[in-house]
Amino acid sequence: MKHIELAGAVILNKNKNILLIHRNTLDCQQWELPGGKLEIGEKPEQTAKRELKEELDINVEVKKYLGFKEFLDNDCVLKYHWYLCELNNQIPKIMEDKFDEIKYFSKENLNNIKNDLSSNMKIFIKTINIINI
């Protein structure tokens, strides 16, 4: 079975709403955290920061490691690390064609769109209480 290690950024606004990006490709339409796969020799924190620059053209300050979870998704074992990051007055913008929208969601909104969330986001909201971050 294939193992993939990933890292993503949790960005909250002042109301504790979480920033998600919408992937819209032929095989995948879902809301997800900005983030992606670790490159060879890269630490998870470096991955989260690099992916934010690539996907949303923002540089962030990593504030806190929130933990990780391993889970099975499409016959792969994924190990996903989460980092609380701060924007520092930057405005994210979509930089990759696979994404078509950026939006902040409240915890209640996340529960309303469960079927449209990535596997990672479903695991994240079961594992981490956004309100207590």
mmCIF file with all atom_site columns, C-alpha atoms in Angstrom:
data_model
loop_
_atom_site.group_PDB
_atom_site.id
_atom_site.type_symbol
_atom_site.label_atom_id
_atom_site.label_alt_id
_atom_site.label_comp_id
_atom_site.label_asym_id
_atom_site.label_entity_id
_atom_site.label_seq_id
_atom_site.pdbx_PDB_ins_code
_atom_site.Cartn_x
_atom_site.Cartn_y
_atom_site.Cartn_z
_atom_site.occupancy
_atom_site.B_iso_or_equiv
_atom_site.pdbx_formal_charge
_atom_site.auth_seq_id
_atom_site.auth_comp_id
_atom_site.auth_asym_id
_atom_site.auth_atom_id
_atom_site.pdbx_PDB_model_num
ATOM 1   C CA . MET A 1 1   ? 0.000   0.000  0.000   1.00 0.00 ? 1   MET A CA 1
ATOM 2   C CA . LYS A 1 2   ? 1.266   3.464  -0.900  1.00 0.00 ? 2   LYS A CA 1
ATOM 3   C CA . HIS A 1 3   ? 2.132   5.916  1.923   1.00 0.00 ? 3   HIS A CA 1
ATOM 4   C CA . ILE A 1 4   ? 2.031   9.692  1.350   1.00 0.00 ? 4   ILE A CA 1
ATOM 5   C CA . GLU A 1 5   ? 2.994   12.394 3.845   1.00 0.00 ? 5   GLU A CA 1
ATOM 6   C CA . LEU A 1 6   ? 1.323   15.794 3.532   1.00 0.00 ? 6   LEU A CA 1
ATOM 7   C CA . ALA A 1 7   ? 1.090   19.086 5.383   1.00 0.00 ? 7   ALA A CA 1
ATOM 8   C CA . GLY A 1 8   ? -1.483  21.828 5.350   1.00 0.00 ? 8   GLY A CA 1
ATOM 9   C CA . ALA A 1 9   ? -2.190  25.236 6.769   1.00 0.00 ? 9   ALA A CA 1
ATOM 10  C CA . VAL A 1 10  ? -5.047  26.184 9.034   1.00 0.00 ? 10  VAL A CA 1
ATOM 11  C CA . ILE A 1 11  ? -5.758  29.885 8.603   1.00 0.00 ? 11  ILE A CA 1
ATOM 12  C CA . LEU A 1 12  ? -8.476  31.402 10.754  1.00 0.00 ? 12  LEU A CA 1
ATOM 13  C CA . ASN A 1 13  ? -10.039 34.831 10.526  1.00 0.00 ? 13  ASN A CA 1
ATOM 14  C CA . LYS A 1 14  ? -10.978 36.865 13.606  1.00 0.00 ? 14  LYS A CA 1
ATOM 15  C CA . ASN A 1 15  ? -14.299 34.969 13.862  1.00 0.00 ? 15  ASN A CA 1
ATOM 16  C CA . LYS A 1 16  ? -12.457 31.595 13.932  1.00 0.00 ? 16  LYS A CA 1
ATOM 17  C CA . ASN A 1 17  ? -13.706 30.768 10.427  1.00 0.00 ? 17  ASN A CA 1
ATOM 18  C CA . ILE A 1 18  ? -11.314 28.542 8.492   1.00 0.00 ? 18  ILE A CA 1
ATOM 19  C CA . LEU A 1 19  ? -9.903  29.295 5.022   1.00 0.00 ? 19  LEU A CA 1
ATOM 20  C CA . LEU A 1 20  ? -10.489 26.573 2.433   1.00 0.00 ? 20  LEU A CA 1
ATOM 21  C CA . ILE A 1 21  ? -9.820  26.346 -1.260  1.00 0.00 ? 21  ILE A CA 1
ATOM 22  C CA . HIS A 1 22  ? -12.068 24.589 -3.744  1.00 0.00 ? 22  HIS A CA 1
ATOM 23  C CA . ARG A 1 23  ? -10.451 22.009 -6.012  1.00 0.00 ? 23  ARG A CA 1
ATOM 24  C CA . ASN A 1 24  ? -12.365 21.728 -9.274  1.00 0.00 ? 24  ASN A CA 1
ATOM 25  C CA . THR A 1 25  ? -10.910 19.142 -11.650 1.00 0.00 ? 25  THR A CA 1
ATOM 26  C CA . LEU A 1 26  ? -12.516 16.473 -13.828 1.00 0.00 ? 26  LEU A CA 1
ATOM 27  C CA . ASP A 1 27  ? -12.012 13.792 -11.158 1.00 0.00 ? 27  ASP A CA 1
ATOM 28  C CA . CYS A 1 28  ? -12.279 15.870 -8.002  1.00 0.00 ? 28  CYS A CA 1
ATOM 29  C CA . GLN A 1 29  ? -14.530 18.647 -6.731  1.00 0.00 ? 29  GLN A CA 1
ATOM 30  C CA . GLN A 1 30  ? -13.974 19.383 -3.037  1.00 0.00 ? 30  GLN A CA 1
ATOM 31  C CA . TRP A 1 31  ? -13.172 21.981 -0.385  1.00 0.00 ? 31  TRP A CA 1
ATOM 32  C CA . GLU A 1 32  ? -9.787  21.460 1.242   1.00 0.00 ? 32  GLU A CA 1
ATOM 33  C CA . LEU A 1 33  ? -7.058  23.081 3.283   1.00 0.00 ? 33  LEU A CA 1
ATOM 34  C CA . PRO A 1 34  ? -4.211  24.666 1.367   1.00 0.00 ? 34  PRO A CA 1
ATOM 35  C CA . GLY A 1 35  ? -1.349  22.194 1.476   1.00 0.00 ? 35  GLY A CA 1
ATOM 36  C CA . GLY A 1 36  ? 0.214   19.245 -0.240  1.00 0.00 ? 36  GLY A CA 1
ATOM 37  C CA . LYS A 1 37  ? 2.827   16.503 -0.398  1.00 0.00 ? 37  LYS A CA 1
ATOM 38  C CA . LEU A 1 38  ? 6.228   16.711 1.238   1.00 0.00 ? 38  LEU A CA 1
ATOM 39  C CA . GLU A 1 39  ? 9.105   16.899 -1.204  1.00 0.00 ? 39  GLU A CA 1
ATOM 40  C CA . ILE A 1 40  ? 12.254  14.840 -0.625  1.00 0.00 ? 40  ILE A CA 1
ATOM 41  C CA . GLY A 1 41  ? 14.185  16.205 2.364   1.00 0.00 ? 41  GLY A CA 1
ATOM 42  C CA . GLU A 1 42  ? 11.442  18.678 3.279   1.00 0.00 ? 42  GLU A CA 1
ATOM 43  C CA . LYS A 1 43  ? 10.014  19.021 6.777   1.00 0.00 ? 43  LYS A CA 1
ATOM 44  C CA . PRO A 1 44  ? 6.198   19.207 7.097   1.00 0.00 ? 44  PRO A CA 1
ATOM 45  C CA . GLU A 1 45  ? 6.310   22.847 8.273   1.00 0.00 ? 45  GLU A CA 1
ATOM 46  C CA . GLN A 1 46  ? 8.334   23.789 5.184   1.00 0.00 ? 46  GLN A CA 1
ATOM 47  C CA . THR A 1 47  ? 5.774   22.007 3.005   1.00 0.00 ? 47  THR A CA 1
ATOM 48  C CA . ALA A 1 48  ? 2.863   23.945 4.492   1.00 0.00 ? 48  ALA A CA 1
ATOM 49  C CA . LYS A 1 49  ? 4.632   27.266 3.869   1.00 0.00 ? 49  LYS A CA 1
ATOM 50  C CA . ARG A 1 50  ? 5.749   26.312 0.340   1.00 0.00 ? 50  ARG A CA 1
ATOM 51  C CA . GLU A 1 51  ? 2.289   25.109 -0.651  1.00 0.00 ? 51  GLU A CA 1
ATOM 52  C CA . LEU A 1 52  ? 0.685   28.356 0.558   1.00 0.00 ? 52  LEU A CA 1
ATOM 53  C CA . LYS A 1 53  ? 3.060   30.332 -1.626  1.00 0.00 ? 53  LYS A CA 1
ATOM 54  C CA . GLU A 1 54  ? 2.392   28.083 -4.627  1.00 0.00 ? 54  GLU A CA 1
ATOM 55  C CA . GLU A 1 55  ? -1.389  27.809 -4.245  1.00 0.00 ? 55  GLU A CA 1
ATOM 56  C CA . LEU A 1 56  ? -2.341  31.225 -2.826  1.00 0.00 ? 56  LEU A CA 1
ATOM 57  C CA . ASP A 1 57  ? 0.723   33.469 -3.295  1.00 0.00 ? 57  ASP A CA 1
ATOM 58  C CA . ILE A 1 58  ? 1.041   34.195 0.418   1.00 0.00 ? 58  ILE A CA 1
ATOM 59  C CA . ASN A 1 59  ? 3.882   33.962 2.924   1.00 0.00 ? 59  ASN A CA 1
ATOM 60  C CA . VAL A 1 60  ? 2.729   32.947 6.363   1.00 0.00 ? 60  VAL A CA 1
ATOM 61  C CA . GLU A 1 61  ? 4.049   32.724 9.857   1.00 0.00 ? 61  GLU A CA 1
ATOM 62  C CA . VAL A 1 62  ? 3.593   29.276 11.382  1.00 0.00 ? 62  VAL A CA 1
ATOM 63  C CA . LYS A 1 63  ? 2.174   29.825 14.860  1.00 0.00 ? 63  LYS A CA 1
ATOM 64  C CA . LYS A 1 64  ? 1.602   26.310 16.138  1.00 0.00 ? 64  LYS A CA 1
ATOM 65  C CA . TYR A 1 65  ? 1.770   22.633 15.213  1.00 0.00 ? 65  TYR A CA 1
ATOM 66  C CA . LEU A 1 66  ? -1.743  21.237 15.625  1.00 0.00 ? 66  LEU A CA 1
ATOM 67  C CA . GLY A 1 67  ? -0.861  17.572 15.169  1.00 0.00 ? 67  GLY A CA 1
ATOM 68  C CA . PHE A 1 68  ? -1.230  14.886 12.540  1.00 0.00 ? 68  PHE A CA 1
ATOM 69  C CA . LYS A 1 69  ? -3.419  11.956 11.689  1.00 0.00 ? 69  LYS A CA 1
ATOM 70  C CA . GLU A 1 70  ? -2.891  8.885  9.523   1.00 0.00 ? 70  GLU A CA 1
ATOM 71  C CA . PHE A 1 71  ? -5.863  7.630  7.568   1.00 0.00 ? 71  PHE A CA 1
ATOM 72  C CA . LEU A 1 72  ? -6.758  5.533  4.563   1.00 0.00 ? 72  LEU A CA 1
ATOM 73  C CA . ASP A 1 73  ? -7.936  7.329  1.416   1.00 0.00 ? 73  ASP A CA 1
ATOM 74  C CA . ASN A 1 74  ? -8.310  5.735  -2.047  1.00 0.00 ? 74  ASN A CA 1
ATOM 75  C CA . ASP A 1 75  ? -6.052  2.774  -1.193  1.00 0.00 ? 75  ASP A CA 1
ATOM 76  C CA . CYS A 1 76  ? -3.310  5.072  0.144   1.00 0.00 ? 76  CYS A CA 1
ATOM 77  C CA . VAL A 1 77  ? -2.232  5.674  3.716   1.00 0.00 ? 77  VAL A CA 1
ATOM 78  C CA . LEU A 1 78  ? -2.039  9.433  4.191   1.00 0.00 ? 78  LEU A CA 1
ATOM 79  C CA . LYS A 1 79  ? -0.172  11.066 7.052   1.00 0.00 ? 79  LYS A CA 1
ATOM 80  C CA . TYR A 1 80  ? -1.402  14.663 7.234   1.00 0.00 ? 80  TYR A CA 1
ATOM 81  C CA . HIS A 1 81  ? 0.199   17.355 9.446   1.00 0.00 ? 81  HIS A CA 1
ATOM 82  C CA . TRP A 1 82  ? -1.723  20.514 10.359  1.00 0.00 ? 82  TRP A CA 1
ATOM 83  C CA . TYR A 1 83  ? -0.177  23.902 11.174  1.00 0.00 ? 83  TYR A CA 1
ATOM 84  C CA . LEU A 1 84  ? -1.900  26.992 12.459  1.00 0.00 ? 84  LEU A CA 1
ATOM 85  C CA . CYS A 1 85  ? -0.647  29.846 10.265  1.00 0.00 ? 85  CYS A CA 1
ATOM 86  C CA . GLU A 1 86  ? -1.115  33.602 10.230  1.00 0.00 ? 86  GLU A CA 1
ATOM 87  C CA . LEU A 1 87  ? -1.592  35.684 7.077   1.00 0.00 ? 87  LEU A CA 1
ATOM 88  C CA . ASN A 1 88  ? -0.112  39.008 8.247   1.00 0.00 ? 88  ASN A CA 1
ATOM 89  C CA . ASN A 1 89  ? -2.434  41.270 6.200   1.00 0.00 ? 89  ASN A CA 1
ATOM 90  C CA . GLN A 1 90  ? -1.973  39.437 2.910   1.00 0.00 ? 90  GLN A CA 1
ATOM 91  C CA . ILE A 1 91  ? -4.841  38.622 0.587   1.00 0.00 ? 91  ILE A CA 1
ATOM 92  C CA . PRO A 1 92  ? -4.794  35.064 -0.785  1.00 0.00 ? 92  PRO A CA 1
ATOM 93  C CA . LYS A 1 93  ? -5.376  34.620 -4.491  1.00 0.00 ? 93  LYS A CA 1
ATOM 94  C CA . ILE A 1 94  ? -5.755  31.446 -6.532  1.00 0.00 ? 94  ILE A CA 1
ATOM 95  C CA . MET A 1 95  ? -2.528  30.643 -8.362  1.00 0.00 ? 95  MET A CA 1
ATOM 96  C CA . GLU A 1 96  ? -3.236  27.162 -9.760  1.00 0.00 ? 96  GLU A CA 1
ATOM 97  C CA . ASP A 1 97  ? -5.847  26.155 -12.361 1.00 0.00 ? 97  ASP A CA 1
ATOM 98  C CA . LYS A 1 98  ? -7.034  23.179 -10.289 1.00 0.00 ? 98  LYS A CA 1
ATOM 99  C CA . PHE A 1 99  ? -8.614  25.596 -7.790  1.00 0.00 ? 99  PHE A CA 1
ATOM 100 C CA . ASP A 1 100 ? -11.530 27.919 -8.509  1.00 0.00 ? 100 ASP A CA 1
ATOM 101 C CA . GLU A 1 101 ? -12.571 29.491 -5.199  1.00 0.00 ? 101 GLU A CA 1
ATOM 102 C CA . ILE A 1 102 ? -11.290 30.593 -1.783  1.00 0.00 ? 102 ILE A CA 1
ATOM 103 C CA . LYS A 1 103 ? -13.671 30.982 1.128   1.00 0.00 ? 103 LYS A CA 1
ATOM 104 C CA . TYR A 1 104 ? -13.817 31.142 4.928   1.00 0.00 ? 104 TYR A CA 1
ATOM 105 C CA . PHE A 1 105 ? -16.170 28.663 6.615   1.00 0.00 ? 105 PHE A CA 1
ATOM 106 C CA . SER A 1 106 ? -17.586 28.616 10.125  1.00 0.00 ? 106 SER A CA 1
ATOM 107 C CA . LYS A 1 107 ? -17.735 25.291 11.970  1.00 0.00 ? 107 LYS A CA 1
ATOM 108 C CA . GLU A 1 108 ? -21.496 25.200 11.300  1.00 0.00 ? 108 GLU A CA 1
ATOM 109 C CA . ASN A 1 109 ? -20.927 25.782 7.572   1.00 0.00 ? 109 ASN A CA 1
ATOM 110 C CA . LEU A 1 110 ? -18.431 22.917 7.511   1.00 0.00 ? 110 LEU A CA 1
ATOM 111 C CA . ASN A 1 111 ? -21.063 20.595 8.956   1.00 0.00 ? 111 ASN A CA 1
ATOM 112 C CA . ASN A 1 112 ? -23.501 21.707 6.228   1.00 0.00 ? 112 ASN A CA 1
ATOM 113 C CA . ILE A 1 113 ? -21.084 20.904 3.396   1.00 0.00 ? 113 ILE A CA 1
ATOM 114 C CA . LYS A 1 114 ? -19.623 17.624 4.757   1.00 0.00 ? 114 LYS A CA 1
ATOM 115 C CA . ASN A 1 115 ? -20.202 15.815 1.464   1.00 0.00 ? 115 ASN A CA 1
ATOM 116 C CA . ASP A 1 116 ? -18.147 18.450 -0.381  1.00 0.00 ? 116 ASP A CA 1
ATOM 117 C CA . LEU A 1 117 ? -15.108 18.261 1.941   1.00 0.00 ? 117 LEU A CA 1
ATOM 118 C CA . SER A 1 118 ? -11.846 16.448 1.223   1.00 0.00 ? 118 SER A CA 1
ATOM 119 C CA . SER A 1 119 ? -11.086 13.328 3.273   1.00 0.00 ? 119 SER A CA 1
ATOM 120 C CA . ASN A 1 120 ? -8.463  15.334 5.122   1.00 0.00 ? 120 ASN A CA 1
ATOM 121 C CA . MET A 1 121 ? -10.983 18.030 6.106   1.00 0.00 ? 121 MET A CA 1
ATOM 122 C CA . LYS A 1 122 ? -13.440 15.407 7.344   1.00 0.00 ? 122 LYS A CA 1
ATOM 123 C CA . ILE A 1 123 ? -10.687 13.933 9.536   1.00 0.00 ? 123 ILE A CA 1
ATOM 124 C CA . PHE A 1 124 ? -9.546  17.395 10.624  1.00 0.00 ? 124 PHE A CA 1
ATOM 125 C CA . ILE A 1 125 ? -12.952 18.528 11.894  1.00 0.00 ? 125 ILE A CA 1
ATOM 126 C CA . LYS A 1 126 ? -13.335 15.246 13.828  1.00 0.00 ? 126 LYS A CA 1
ATOM 127 C CA . THR A 1 127 ? -9.837  15.586 15.324  1.00 0.00 ? 127 THR A CA 1
ATOM 128 C CA . ILE A 1 128 ? -9.320  19.298 15.991  1.00 0.00 ? 128 ILE A CA 1
ATOM 129 C CA . ASN A 1 129 ? -11.818 21.663 17.631  1.00 0.00 ? 129 ASN A CA 1
ATOM 130 C CA . ILE A 1 130 ? -11.469 24.872 15.583  1.00 0.00 ? 130 ILE A CA 1
ATOM 131 C CA . ILE A 1 131 ? -13.097 26.945 18.298  1.00 0.00 ? 131 ILE A CA 1
ATOM 132 C CA . ASN A 1 132 ? -10.326 26.056 20.793  1.00 0.00 ? 132 ASN A CA 1
ATOM 133 C CA . ILE A 1 133 ? -7.370  26.759 18.511  1.00 0.00 ? 133 ILE A CA 1
#
